[in-house]
Structures are given as structure tokens and as C-alpha cells.
Short mmCIF file of C-alpha atoms in Angstrom, two decimals:
data_model
loop_
_atom_site.label_atom_id
_atom_site.label_comp_id
_atom_site.label_asym_id
_atom_site.label_seq_id
_atom_site.Cartn_x
_atom_site.Cartn_y
_atom_site.Cartn_z
CA MET A 1 -10.18 -17.40 -9.90
CA LEU A 2 -12.83 -16.41 -7.26
CA ARG A 3 -15.04 -19.53 -6.26
CA ARG A 4 -18.16 -18.99 -4.92
CA ILE A 5 -19.41 -22.32 -3.81
CA PHE A 6 -23.14 -23.28 -3.65
CA LEU A 7 -23.82 -19.52 -3.96
CA SER A 8 -24.81 -16.79 -6.42
CA ALA A 9 -22.23 -15.26 -8.58
CA ALA A 10 -23.10 -11.78 -7.31
CA ALA A 11 -20.89 -10.64 -4.48
CA CYS A 12 -21.57 -9.20 -0.99
CA ILE A 13 -18.54 -8.65 1.18
CA PHE A 14 -17.95 -9.31 4.98
CA PHE A 15 -14.94 -7.44 6.28
CA ALA A 16 -13.76 -8.50 9.71
CA GLY A 17 -11.89 -5.36 10.55
CA CYS A 18 -8.54 -4.85 12.36
CA SER A 19 -8.43 -3.15 15.59
CA ALA A 20 -6.97 0.44 16.38
CA LYS A 21 -3.77 -1.67 17.52
CA VAL A 22 -2.99 -1.99 14.04
CA ASN A 23 0.11 -4.22 14.85
CA VAL A 24 -1.99 -7.23 15.80
CA ALA A 25 -3.35 -9.03 12.95
CA THR A 26 -6.73 -10.90 13.05
CA THR A 27 -6.96 -14.51 12.31
CA THR A 28 -10.29 -15.60 10.59
CA GLU A 29 -11.34 -19.05 9.74
CA VAL A 30 -11.40 -19.79 6.19
CA THR A 31 -14.23 -21.86 4.83
CA GLU A 32 -15.12 -23.33 1.48
CA ASN A 33 -17.25 -20.28 0.94
CA SER A 34 -14.46 -17.87 1.56
CA LEU A 35 -12.64 -15.77 -0.82
CA ASN A 36 -9.30 -17.53 -1.55
CA LEU A 37 -6.54 -15.30 -0.48
CA GLU A 38 -2.78 -16.53 -1.04
CA TYR A 39 -0.96 -13.52 0.79
CA ALA A 40 -3.26 -11.04 2.40
CA LYS A 41 -3.96 -11.63 6.22
CA GLN A 42 -5.71 -8.23 7.06
CA PHE A 43 -9.10 -8.99 5.61
CA THR A 44 -11.28 -11.98 4.70
CA ALA A 45 -14.44 -12.37 2.51
CA GLU A 46 -17.14 -14.87 3.09
CA TYR A 47 -20.04 -15.70 0.60
CA VAL A 48 -23.49 -15.58 2.20
CA GLU A 49 -27.25 -15.38 1.34
CA ASN A 50 -28.56 -13.26 -1.41
CA GLY A 51 -25.47 -13.12 -3.16
CA CYS A 52 -23.85 -10.91 -0.47
CA THR A 53 -20.34 -11.34 0.80
CA ILE A 54 -19.18 -10.52 4.45
CA VAL A 55 -15.76 -8.99 4.89
CA THR A 56 -13.92 -8.86 8.04
CA ILE A 57 -11.30 -6.29 8.84
CA GLY A 58 -10.42 -6.38 12.66
CA ASP A 59 -13.25 -5.02 14.55
CA ASP A 60 -15.20 -3.76 11.39
CA ARG A 61 -17.70 -5.68 9.46
CA TYR A 62 -19.36 -4.73 6.34
CA ILE A 63 -21.90 -6.53 4.06
CA VAL A 64 -21.98 -5.61 0.50
CA VAL A 65 -25.55 -6.06 -1.06
CA PRO A 66 -25.90 -6.50 -4.85
CA GLU A 67 -28.18 -4.27 -6.78
CA GLY A 68 -31.82 -5.08 -6.22
CA GLU A 69 -31.07 -7.35 -3.16
CA THR A 70 -31.38 -6.81 0.44
CA ALA A 71 -29.06 -7.89 3.33
CA PRO A 72 -29.92 -11.20 4.91
CA SER A 73 -30.83 -11.34 8.60
CA GLY A 74 -28.03 -12.24 11.22
CA TYR A 75 -25.71 -9.50 10.22
CA ALA A 76 -26.92 -6.49 12.28
CA ASP A 77 -23.48 -5.46 13.41
CA ALA A 78 -22.16 -5.32 9.79
CA ALA A 79 -22.43 -2.00 8.01
CA VAL A 80 -24.27 -2.23 4.67
CA ILE A 81 -22.60 -1.32 1.45
CA GLN A 82 -25.33 -1.10 -1.24
CA GLN A 83 -24.34 -1.77 -4.81
CA PRO A 84 -23.99 -0.38 -7.38
CA LEU A 85 -21.28 2.03 -6.08
CA GLU A 86 -21.23 4.93 -8.40
CA CYS A 87 -19.87 7.93 -6.15
CA VAL A 88 -16.97 6.95 -3.87
CA TYR A 89 -15.09 8.99 -1.49
CA ASN A 90 -11.38 7.77 -1.23
CA ALA A 91 -9.21 9.11 1.66
CA ALA A 92 -6.80 6.20 1.37
CA SER A 93 -4.03 7.19 -1.23
CA SER A 94 -2.68 3.50 -1.20
CA ALA A 95 -6.06 2.35 -2.31
CA MET A 96 -6.41 4.38 -5.37
CA ASP A 97 -4.15 2.38 -7.69
CA LEU A 98 -5.83 -0.78 -6.68
CA ILE A 99 -9.10 0.65 -7.38
CA ASP A 100 -7.93 1.79 -10.95
CA GLY A 101 -6.24 -1.55 -11.30
CA ALA A 102 -9.66 -3.37 -10.68
CA GLY A 103 -11.21 -0.82 -13.58
CA ALA A 104 -13.17 1.26 -11.16
CA LEU A 105 -11.37 4.44 -10.83
CA ASP A 106 -14.60 5.99 -12.60
CA LYS A 107 -16.47 5.19 -9.56
CA VAL A 108 -14.28 7.41 -7.35
CA SER A 109 -15.64 11.06 -7.33
CA MET A 110 -13.56 12.64 -4.44
CA THR A 111 -10.30 12.47 -2.66
CA SER A 112 -8.59 13.78 0.48
CA THR A 113 -5.24 14.09 -1.51
CA LYS A 114 -4.23 17.21 -3.51
CA TYR A 115 -3.66 17.11 -7.06
CA GLU A 116 0.02 18.11 -6.67
CA ASP A 117 0.64 15.23 -4.19
CA TRP A 118 -0.51 12.58 -6.74
CA CYS A 119 1.98 10.60 -8.76
CA LEU A 120 -0.55 8.35 -10.58
CA THR A 121 -1.33 9.83 -13.99
CA SER A 122 -4.77 8.21 -14.32
CA VAL A 123 -5.80 10.13 -11.24
CA LYS A 124 -4.41 13.49 -12.17
CA ASP A 125 -6.01 13.13 -15.49
CA ALA A 126 -9.41 12.38 -13.99
CA MET A 127 -8.91 15.51 -11.59
CA ASP A 128 -8.08 17.43 -14.80
CA ARG A 129 -11.44 16.29 -16.07
CA GLU A 130 -13.08 17.16 -12.80
CA ASP A 131 -14.03 13.59 -12.32
CA ILE A 132 -12.54 13.50 -9.24
CA SER A 133 -12.29 16.40 -6.76
CA TYR A 134 -10.34 17.36 -3.63
CA ILE A 135 -12.66 18.10 -0.87
CA GLY A 136 -10.29 18.63 1.94
CA LYS A 137 -7.70 16.53 4.11
CA TYR A 138 -8.96 13.36 5.68
CA SER A 139 -9.47 15.00 9.05
CA ALA A 140 -11.73 17.89 7.55
CA PRO A 141 -13.64 16.63 4.60
CA ASP A 142 -16.31 18.76 3.08
CA TYR A 143 -19.50 17.05 4.55
CA GLU A 144 -21.68 18.98 2.43
CA ALA A 145 -20.05 17.90 -0.84
CA LEU A 146 -20.36 14.07 0.41
CA LEU A 147 -23.96 14.84 0.63
CA GLU A 148 -24.38 16.74 -2.42
CA GLU A 149 -22.50 14.16 -4.58
CA GLY A 150 -24.62 11.32 -3.05
CA CYS A 151 -21.64 9.57 -1.80
CA GLY A 152 -22.42 5.74 -1.16
CA LEU A 153 -19.07 4.81 0.52
CA ALA A 154 -15.96 6.40 2.29
CA ILE A 155 -12.72 4.61 2.16
CA GLU A 156 -10.36 5.70 4.85
CA SER A 157 -6.88 4.73 5.89
CA THR A 158 -6.03 3.94 9.41
CA MET A 159 -5.14 7.73 10.13
CA ILE A 160 -8.89 8.07 10.63
CA TYR A 161 -8.20 6.51 13.90
CA HIS A 162 -6.46 9.87 14.92
CA SER A 163 -9.98 11.68 13.94
CA PRO A 164 -12.65 9.32 15.01
CA GLU A 165 -15.06 12.20 15.16
CA VAL A 166 -14.73 12.64 11.50
CA ARG A 167 -15.62 8.94 10.96
CA GLU A 168 -18.65 9.48 13.18
CA GLN A 169 -19.78 12.49 11.34
CA ILE A 170 -19.53 10.75 8.07
CA GLU A 171 -21.52 7.63 9.37
CA ALA A 172 -24.00 9.92 10.80
CA LEU A 173 -24.70 11.18 7.34
CA GLY A 174 -25.70 7.65 6.34
CA ILE A 175 -22.61 6.96 4.55
CA PRO A 176 -20.67 3.74 5.28
CA VAL A 177 -16.90 4.08 6.14
CA LEU A 178 -14.42 1.21 5.34
CA VAL A 179 -11.22 1.55 7.14
CA GLU A 180 -8.52 -0.16 4.62
CA ARG A 181 -5.60 -1.62 5.97
CA SER A 182 -3.61 -3.10 2.99
CA SER A 183 -0.58 -1.03 4.15
CA TYR A 184 -0.36 -3.22 7.22
CA GLU A 185 0.25 -6.25 5.26
CA LYS A 186 3.81 -7.60 5.91
CA ASP A 187 3.90 -9.53 2.76
CA PRO A 188 4.29 -7.19 -0.33
CA LEU A 189 1.95 -9.28 -2.38
CA GLY A 190 -0.44 -9.26 0.34
CA ARG A 191 -0.74 -5.51 -0.09
CA MET A 192 -1.34 -6.17 -3.78
CA GLU A 193 -3.90 -8.68 -3.19
CA TRP A 194 -6.15 -6.24 -1.57
CA ILE A 195 -7.33 -5.41 -5.30
CA LYS A 196 -9.40 -8.77 -5.10
CA LEU A 197 -11.37 -6.65 -2.19
CA TYR A 198 -12.03 -3.64 -4.59
CA GLY A 199 -12.66 -6.02 -7.43
CA ILE A 200 -15.60 -7.32 -5.21
CA LEU A 201 -16.84 -3.92 -3.91
CA PHE A 202 -16.92 -2.65 -7.42
CA GLY A 203 -18.14 -5.86 -9.20
CA CYS A 204 -14.89 -6.23 -11.01
CA GLU A 205 -13.69 -9.33 -9.57
CA GLU A 206 -12.41 -10.93 -12.94
CA GLN A 207 -10.33 -8.02 -14.02
CA ALA A 208 -8.60 -7.76 -10.41
CA GLU A 209 -8.10 -11.32 -10.31
CA ARG A 210 -6.55 -11.19 -13.66
CA LEU A 211 -4.25 -8.25 -13.15
CA PHE A 212 -3.12 -10.04 -9.65
CA ASP A 213 -2.13 -13.09 -11.47
CA GLU A 214 -0.38 -11.50 -14.16
CA LYS A 215 1.58 -9.36 -11.69
CA THR A 216 2.51 -12.26 -9.40
CA ALA A 217 3.58 -14.49 -12.38
CA LEU A 218 6.23 -12.08 -13.05
CA LEU A 219 8.12 -13.12 -9.90
CA GLY A 220 7.92 -17.18 -10.48
CA ASP A 221 11.82 -17.27 -11.59
CA ILE A 222 13.07 -14.66 -9.14
CA LEU A 223 11.59 -16.21 -6.06
CA ALA A 224 12.89 -19.51 -7.23
CA GLU A 225 16.65 -18.25 -7.25
CA GLU A 226 19.16 -18.45 -4.47
CA LYS A 227 20.09 -15.45 -2.61
CA ASN A 228 23.03 -13.49 -4.17
CA GLY A 229 24.30 -11.92 -0.99
CA LYS A 230 24.20 -8.40 -1.87
CA THR A 231 23.25 -6.16 1.13
CA ALA A 232 21.40 -2.85 0.77
CA ALA A 233 20.06 0.20 2.91
CA PHE A 234 16.93 1.98 2.07
CA PHE A 235 16.93 5.32 3.80
CA TYR A 236 16.54 9.27 3.70
CA ILE A 237 17.95 11.97 5.89
CA ASN A 238 15.35 14.24 7.63
CA SER A 239 15.56 17.99 8.08
CA SER A 240 16.99 17.53 11.56
CA GLY A 241 19.73 15.29 10.33
CA GLY A 242 18.43 11.99 11.37
CA VAL A 243 18.57 8.97 9.03
CA VAL A 244 15.26 7.53 8.57
CA VAL A 245 15.51 3.81 7.73
CA ARG A 246 12.54 1.21 7.20
CA LYS A 247 12.20 -1.33 10.02
CA PRO A 248 13.50 -4.85 9.30
CA ALA A 249 10.02 -6.26 9.27
CA ASP A 250 8.30 -3.72 7.06
CA TYR A 251 7.50 -4.65 3.42
CA VAL A 252 10.34 -2.77 1.60
CA PRO A 253 12.90 -4.76 3.39
CA GLU A 254 10.91 -7.84 2.57
CA MET A 255 10.76 -6.95 -1.16
CA MET A 256 14.51 -6.54 -1.05
CA ARG A 257 14.80 -10.30 0.36
CA MET A 258 12.21 -11.49 -2.27
CA ALA A 259 14.49 -9.95 -4.97
CA GLY A 260 17.44 -11.98 -3.54
CA GLY A 261 19.27 -9.33 -1.53
CA GLU A 262 19.68 -8.64 2.13
CA TYR A 263 18.44 -5.59 4.06
CA ILE A 264 21.30 -4.09 5.92
CA PHE A 265 19.64 -3.82 9.28
CA SER A 266 18.10 -6.44 11.58
CA ASN A 267 15.93 -6.03 14.60
CA SER A 268 19.09 -6.26 16.95
CA ASP A 269 20.74 -3.21 15.26
CA LEU A 270 17.66 -0.88 15.79
CA ASP A 271 15.75 0.10 18.98
CA THR A 272 12.30 -1.03 17.38
CA ASP A 273 9.28 -1.35 19.18
CA ASP A 274 5.63 -2.53 18.49
CA LYS A 275 4.22 0.62 17.17
CA ALA A 276 2.74 0.32 13.75
CA LEU A 277 5.14 3.04 12.20
CA SER A 278 7.15 1.35 9.33
CA THR A 279 10.25 3.62 9.66
CA ILE A 280 12.58 4.58 12.65
CA THR A 281 14.92 7.52 12.83
CA ILE A 282 18.53 6.76 13.97
CA GLN A 283 21.72 8.80 14.51
CA PRO A 284 24.14 9.35 11.56
CA GLU A 285 26.81 7.66 13.60
CA THR A 286 24.52 4.42 13.88
CA PHE A 287 23.75 4.25 10.20
CA TYR A 288 27.55 4.75 9.33
CA GLU A 289 28.48 2.08 11.61
CA LYS A 290 26.05 -0.51 10.01
CA ALA A 291 25.50 0.76 6.55
CA TRP A 292 28.81 2.13 5.15
CA ASP A 293 29.92 -1.15 3.49
CA ALA A 294 26.52 -1.97 2.12
CA ASP A 295 26.76 -2.97 -1.66
CA VAL A 296 23.70 -0.60 -2.58
CA LEU A 297 22.10 2.23 -1.15
CA ILE A 298 18.75 3.42 -2.12
CA TYR A 299 17.54 6.88 -1.12
CA ASN A 300 13.79 7.23 -0.51
CA SER A 301 12.58 10.28 -2.34
CA ASP A 302 9.06 10.08 -1.04
CA ILE A 303 9.38 12.51 1.80
CA ALA A 304 12.90 14.15 1.32
CA GLY A 305 12.42 14.77 -2.53
CA ASN A 306 14.54 13.59 -5.46
CA VAL A 307 18.13 13.99 -6.06
CA ASP A 308 19.95 14.03 -9.31
CA SER A 309 23.30 12.85 -8.57
CA ILE A 310 25.71 11.36 -6.10
CA SER A 311 27.65 14.45 -5.71
CA GLU A 312 24.27 16.34 -4.91
CA LEU A 313 23.70 13.70 -2.17
CA THR A 314 27.27 13.78 -0.80
CA GLU A 315 27.37 17.70 -0.77
CA LYS A 316 24.21 17.53 1.34
CA TYR A 317 25.56 14.61 3.49
CA PRO A 318 29.12 14.51 3.40
CA LEU A 319 29.26 11.38 5.84
CA LEU A 320 28.10 9.44 2.67
CA SER A 321 31.27 9.92 0.89
CA ASP A 322 32.99 7.13 2.48
CA PHE A 323 30.14 4.51 1.91
CA THR A 324 31.32 1.62 -0.38
CA ALA A 325 28.37 1.89 -2.50
CA VAL A 326 29.19 5.57 -3.09
CA LYS A 327 32.58 4.76 -4.19
CA ASN A 328 31.24 1.94 -6.57
CA GLY A 329 28.63 4.20 -8.13
CA ASP A 330 25.67 1.72 -6.95
CA VAL A 331 23.51 4.38 -5.55
CA TRP A 332 19.88 4.66 -6.61
CA CYS A 333 16.74 6.90 -5.80
CA THR A 334 13.33 5.93 -5.69
CA GLU A 335 10.60 7.60 -7.89
CA LYS A 336 7.66 9.35 -6.17
CA ASN A 337 5.24 6.67 -7.63
CA MET A 338 6.76 3.82 -5.67
CA PHE A 339 4.55 4.18 -2.75
CA GLN A 340 1.29 5.25 -4.56
CA GLN A 341 1.49 2.47 -7.21
CA THR A 342 0.43 -0.32 -5.02
CA THR A 343 -0.25 -2.80 -7.88
CA GLY A 344 3.52 -2.27 -8.83
CA ALA A 345 4.96 -4.28 -6.02
CA ALA A 346 5.93 -7.18 -8.26
CA ASP A 347 7.55 -4.82 -10.52
CA VAL A 348 9.34 -3.03 -7.59
CA ILE A 349 10.73 -6.54 -6.43
CA SER A 350 11.65 -7.10 -10.03
CA GLU A 351 13.67 -3.81 -10.21
CA PHE A 352 15.42 -4.47 -6.82
CA HIS A 353 16.47 -8.06 -8.48
CA LEU A 354 18.03 -6.33 -11.55
CA ILE A 355 19.97 -4.07 -9.13
CA PHE A 356 21.30 -6.88 -7.06
CA THR A 357 22.15 -8.86 -9.95
CA GLY A 358 23.88 -5.91 -11.69
CA GLU A 359 21.65 -6.04 -14.69
CA ALA A 360 19.53 -2.87 -14.17
CA GLU A 361 19.25 -0.14 -16.36
CA ASP A 362 20.03 3.34 -14.96
CA LYS A 363 16.56 4.47 -15.04
CA MET A 364 13.55 2.25 -14.41
CA ASN A 365 9.90 2.79 -13.66
CA PHE A 366 10.38 2.84 -9.83
CA MET A 367 14.03 3.62 -9.23
CA TYR A 368 17.04 5.29 -11.10
CA ARG A 369 20.87 5.30 -10.60
CA LEU A 370 22.71 8.46 -9.29
CA GLU A 371 25.37 9.33 -11.48
#
């Protein structure tokens, strides 16, 4: 549970934000008055006077002020987020499921993701009811809509670093901009733990904490098991014929390792660098050399689109016909919701575990077997 020692139960968050060089995490001292975080490293929250909480996300600092309170002195460099938040613009798609899980989806009024690009049923339902409106892509939002709706907070992904003028314009309207970094957590459960942040922002701390605890409890037995030795490749093939794989330090390979398997690629196999991108494109020959004997193949449909069968996959990419997993029928495809449903990290790990142990059903929530 969240513990606010010697302070009011109302929350006001301080975010020590992360710099534009997103591969460098910020280390912040945790005190007895800080939010207890078990896995997340990209933000901290510290409880201060007047029921406020200061949160640090790299170079950005925010102070969330409860309704009826004022920000204490000494935090002039922190952007003020005044509660209650009733109208939020969310341009970070990975944050939407966390907000929904915390029980605050009804506080989001605008998004930068089009209806057809959402896989979350709750979000599409809200857009059908016109409770959430699309107001343009993150780099060109409808500023008039932000003003007319009385937006109290804009949540952006780190893509906003590529359009700094947009952030400046939103802030010039008097709207605080929070750049969220859950996608840069190396630990999959650290990504999910950002739900605690949204619980504090929207005053839903107990629900956020409860959901996080319920999800992580699913993994107790799985994490205690020994590795089963199964190897897996996670990939898709782009329109140019290059094979796009996850970097070994990315959170998807880490979920495989937590599930008891082993990602087929290591840093020595790939020409990785320090850039923040989670994927790397390699030549088909390089992919074949390393992955042809992998026990499991998992095709990422997020970019390339779903496939329905192994024959469809090998017809598009004949090179795969010689792969061990193809011959053994251990080829899987991800569902579109795998990357938008951030609260599902523990469930994805559980599905990987079922695949590696041979106990998986042919169709699950986040993955399905290609026949």
C-alpha cells in the first residue's frame, strides 16, 4: 500500500523527469516520505507539504496540488498540476490502459490516436460515445480544442521531443505537459508499475495499487521456476525485406526470460547501439543463421499485420520454411493489443510461460498459434 509517513493522505506528485537522452535513467534518493516503487526506475514520487507530491522524471518536475490546496514554496521549477483533473489530453497511447486500470478513463477527453488505431475496447467505446475525441496527431494537435475543453493536463510520450514547439505551445496555453516514460522501463513490471503514478494523478491510488498487486501476484510461481531452456525469436519482416527484431535488453526479451525461456539473440549477435529504439533491423541471412533452430517463433503483428497460418507466413517469406519451429508447428502471432494493454505485462509473461512449457491453448488473449 502507499504509505505517506507524517503527511496528509492527499497526494501531490513530484516527477523528476528523464532527459531527452532517454537511454540514461535518473537515480533519485528514496526517502521515508517517498512512494514505494518495486520495479519502476524512470520516476519517483515524494510527499511534501499541503498534501502535495513531487515527482521527478528526468529533467522535468511536477507538483500535483490537491483540490482546495496551494503549492508550497520552494518548488518554483516544478510545473503545477491542479486537482481535480477532469479533462485530460493523452497523446501517449501506452498510458491509456494504465489510466483505465486506475479507474480514471472518464477523465480523458482527448487523444492523438485515431479510433481505428486503438485495440482497447474501453477506449473505442468511449470514442463511440464521444467521451473521448481525436484532436489530431501528437505533432499537430488542435490547440483550440484544448482551450475550449478546458484541458487541465497534457500527457505526451517521448515522441514530443521531436516536436518541442508543440510542447511549448501547449504550455503557453497554461496547460502543464507531462512527458511519460513508462515505455523506457527495462523491467516489464516497471512499465506496469506506472499505474501508481496515474493513481496519484487522478486520486485513484487504492485501485491502482490493488490492480498492480493482483497482476504481479500471478507471477509468483512462474518466477520461482527454473529455466526450461526453450529458445525463441520475436520478429517481423518489413516491406523492404529486412527482419526487425527486439534488442536483447528490450522488455519483450526480458518477459521471455522471466517466463523461463531464452531470447535467441544476444548483444554479441547484433550491431546494437545506445539509441533508445527497442528494435533493430537485420538482414534475412543474419536472422536465418541465428534463429533457424529456435524452438519457438513469435511473429509481431503490431506493425506488419496479422497472419492466419504458417503457410501464409512461409508463402510471404520462403526462407522460414527451413526453420525448426515451423517444422514443429511452434509458431505464434501476437494480437494487436499486446503493446497497448500495458497492464497486461504479467499476463503476457504468463502466456510466454505456457508456450515454453507446451501448455498453451492455440488462442490466448495476447498470442495465437499459427496452424
